[in-house]
PDB file of C-alpha atoms in Angstrom:
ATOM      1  CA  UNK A   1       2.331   0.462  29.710  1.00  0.00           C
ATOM      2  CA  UNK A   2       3.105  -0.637  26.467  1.00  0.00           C
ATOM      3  CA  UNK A   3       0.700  -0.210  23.116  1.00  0.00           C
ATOM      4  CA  UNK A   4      -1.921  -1.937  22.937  1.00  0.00           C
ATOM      5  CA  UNK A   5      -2.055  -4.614  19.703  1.00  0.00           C
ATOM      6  CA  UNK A   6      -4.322  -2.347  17.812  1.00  0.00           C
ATOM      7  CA  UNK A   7      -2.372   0.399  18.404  1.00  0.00           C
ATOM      8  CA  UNK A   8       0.004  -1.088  16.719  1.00  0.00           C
ATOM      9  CA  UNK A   9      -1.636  -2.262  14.001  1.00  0.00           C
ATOM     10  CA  UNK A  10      -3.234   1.299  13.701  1.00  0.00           C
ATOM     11  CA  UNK A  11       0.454   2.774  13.928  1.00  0.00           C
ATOM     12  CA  UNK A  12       1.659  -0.035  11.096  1.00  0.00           C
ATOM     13  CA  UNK A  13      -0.906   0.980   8.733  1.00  0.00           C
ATOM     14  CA  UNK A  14      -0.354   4.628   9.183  1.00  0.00           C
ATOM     15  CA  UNK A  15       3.531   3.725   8.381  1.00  0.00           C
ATOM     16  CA  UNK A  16       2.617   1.310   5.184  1.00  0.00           C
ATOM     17  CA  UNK A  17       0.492   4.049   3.610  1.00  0.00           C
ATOM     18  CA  UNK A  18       3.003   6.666   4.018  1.00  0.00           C
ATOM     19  CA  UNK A  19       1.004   8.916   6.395  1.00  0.00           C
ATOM     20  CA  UNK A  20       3.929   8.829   9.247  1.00  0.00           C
ATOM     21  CA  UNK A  21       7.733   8.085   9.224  1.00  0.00           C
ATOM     22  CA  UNK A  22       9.267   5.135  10.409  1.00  0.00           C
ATOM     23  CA  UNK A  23      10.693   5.635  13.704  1.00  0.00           C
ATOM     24  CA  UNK A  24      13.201   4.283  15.181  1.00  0.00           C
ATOM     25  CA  UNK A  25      13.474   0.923  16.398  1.00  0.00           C
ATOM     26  CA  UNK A  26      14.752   2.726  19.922  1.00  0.00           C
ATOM     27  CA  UNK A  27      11.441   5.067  19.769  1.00  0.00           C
ATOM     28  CA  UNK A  28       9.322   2.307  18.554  1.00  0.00           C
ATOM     29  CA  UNK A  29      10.384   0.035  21.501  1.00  0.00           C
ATOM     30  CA  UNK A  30       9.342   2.673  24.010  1.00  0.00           C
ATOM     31  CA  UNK A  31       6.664   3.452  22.413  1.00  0.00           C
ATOM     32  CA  UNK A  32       4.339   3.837  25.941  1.00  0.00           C
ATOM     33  CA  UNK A  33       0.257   3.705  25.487  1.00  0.00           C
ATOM     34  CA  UNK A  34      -0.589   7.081  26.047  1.00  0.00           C
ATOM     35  CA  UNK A  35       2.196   8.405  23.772  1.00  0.00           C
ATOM     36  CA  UNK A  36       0.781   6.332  20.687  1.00  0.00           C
ATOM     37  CA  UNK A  37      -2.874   7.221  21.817  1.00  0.00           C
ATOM     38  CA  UNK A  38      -1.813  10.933  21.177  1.00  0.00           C
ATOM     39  CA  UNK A  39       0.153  10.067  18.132  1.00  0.00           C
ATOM     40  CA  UNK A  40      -2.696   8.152  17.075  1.00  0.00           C
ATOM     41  CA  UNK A  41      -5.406  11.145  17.643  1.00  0.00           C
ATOM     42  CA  UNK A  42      -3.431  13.014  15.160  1.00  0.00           C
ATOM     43  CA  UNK A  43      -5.339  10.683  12.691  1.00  0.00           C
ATOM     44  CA  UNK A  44      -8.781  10.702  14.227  1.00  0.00           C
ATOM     45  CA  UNK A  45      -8.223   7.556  17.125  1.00  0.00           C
ATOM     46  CA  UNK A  46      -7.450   4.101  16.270  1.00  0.00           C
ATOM     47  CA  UNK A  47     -11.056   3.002  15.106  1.00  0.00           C
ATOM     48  CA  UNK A  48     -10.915   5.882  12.388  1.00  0.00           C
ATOM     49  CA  UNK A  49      -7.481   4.960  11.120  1.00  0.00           C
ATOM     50  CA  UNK A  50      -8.710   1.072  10.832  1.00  0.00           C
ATOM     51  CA  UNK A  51     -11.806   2.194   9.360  1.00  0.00           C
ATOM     52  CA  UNK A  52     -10.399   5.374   6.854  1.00  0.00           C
ATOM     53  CA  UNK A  53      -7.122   3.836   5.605  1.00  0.00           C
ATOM     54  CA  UNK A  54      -6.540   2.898   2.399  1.00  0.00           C
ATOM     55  CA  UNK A  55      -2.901   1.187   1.511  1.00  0.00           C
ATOM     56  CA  UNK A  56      -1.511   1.638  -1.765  1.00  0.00           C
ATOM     57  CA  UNK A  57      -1.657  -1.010  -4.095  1.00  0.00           C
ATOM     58  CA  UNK A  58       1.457  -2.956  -4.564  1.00  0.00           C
ATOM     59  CA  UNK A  59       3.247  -1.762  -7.848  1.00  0.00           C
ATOM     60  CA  UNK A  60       7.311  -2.959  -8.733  1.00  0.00           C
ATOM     61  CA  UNK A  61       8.579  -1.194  -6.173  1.00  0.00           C
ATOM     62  CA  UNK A  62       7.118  -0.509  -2.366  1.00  0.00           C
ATOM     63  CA  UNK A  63       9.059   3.080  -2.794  1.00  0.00           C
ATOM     64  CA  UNK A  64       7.093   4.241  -5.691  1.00  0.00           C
ATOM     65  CA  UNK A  65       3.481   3.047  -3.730  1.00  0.00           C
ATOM     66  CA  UNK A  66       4.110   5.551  -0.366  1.00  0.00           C
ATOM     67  CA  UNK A  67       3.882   9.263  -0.019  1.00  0.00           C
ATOM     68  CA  UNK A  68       6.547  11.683  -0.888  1.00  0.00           C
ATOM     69  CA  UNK A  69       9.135  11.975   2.354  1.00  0.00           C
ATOM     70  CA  UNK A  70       7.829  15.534   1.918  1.00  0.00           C
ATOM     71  CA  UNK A  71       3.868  14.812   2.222  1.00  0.00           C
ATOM     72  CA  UNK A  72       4.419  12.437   5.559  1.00  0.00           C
ATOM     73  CA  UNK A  73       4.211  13.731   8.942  1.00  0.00           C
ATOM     74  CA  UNK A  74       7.567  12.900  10.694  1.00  0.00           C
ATOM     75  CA  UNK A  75       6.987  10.892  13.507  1.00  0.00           C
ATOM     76  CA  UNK A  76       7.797  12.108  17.333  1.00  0.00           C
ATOM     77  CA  UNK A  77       7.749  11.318  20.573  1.00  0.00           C
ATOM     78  CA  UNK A  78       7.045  15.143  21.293  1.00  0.00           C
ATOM     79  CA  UNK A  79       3.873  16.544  21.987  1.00  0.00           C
ATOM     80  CA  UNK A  80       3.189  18.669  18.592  1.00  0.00           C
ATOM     81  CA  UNK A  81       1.745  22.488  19.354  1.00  0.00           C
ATOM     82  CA  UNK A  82      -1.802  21.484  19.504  1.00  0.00           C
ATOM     83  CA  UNK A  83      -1.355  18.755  21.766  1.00  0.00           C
ATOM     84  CA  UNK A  84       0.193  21.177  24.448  1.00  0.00           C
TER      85      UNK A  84
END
């Protein structure tokens, strides 16, 4: 089953604030429920994500408004240690 349209908006905003990678276009496309519903408890479950996140405010560049490559949580399809 694919996401759900608040998962996805839940995933978007995660992306625009810099809190996880852009994936793929393949991964994003198979992108399944349950996988972004784990993904997505990484963050506290979509209501807390709509609820918590702040996006950046628009400055000259989008670049210079997201997190450091190094401060963002790489995205993946992988079940991360404490999900196991």
């Amino acid at each position: 089953m694919k996401m759900s349209p608040m998962q996805k908006y839940a995933m978007r905003l995660l992306i625009a604030s810099g809190q996880v990678r852009l994936p793929d276009r393949n991964a994003w496309s198979q992108l399944t429920s349950g996988m972004a519903a784990e993904q997505l408890r990484r963050f506290g479950g979509v209501q807390a994500i709509l609820r918590d996140t702040v996006l950046p405010q628009r400055s000259s560049s989008a670049e210079e408004s997201r997190l450091p490559a190094s401060k963002s949580i790489p995205f993946s399809l992988e079940k991360s240690e404490l999900e196991r």
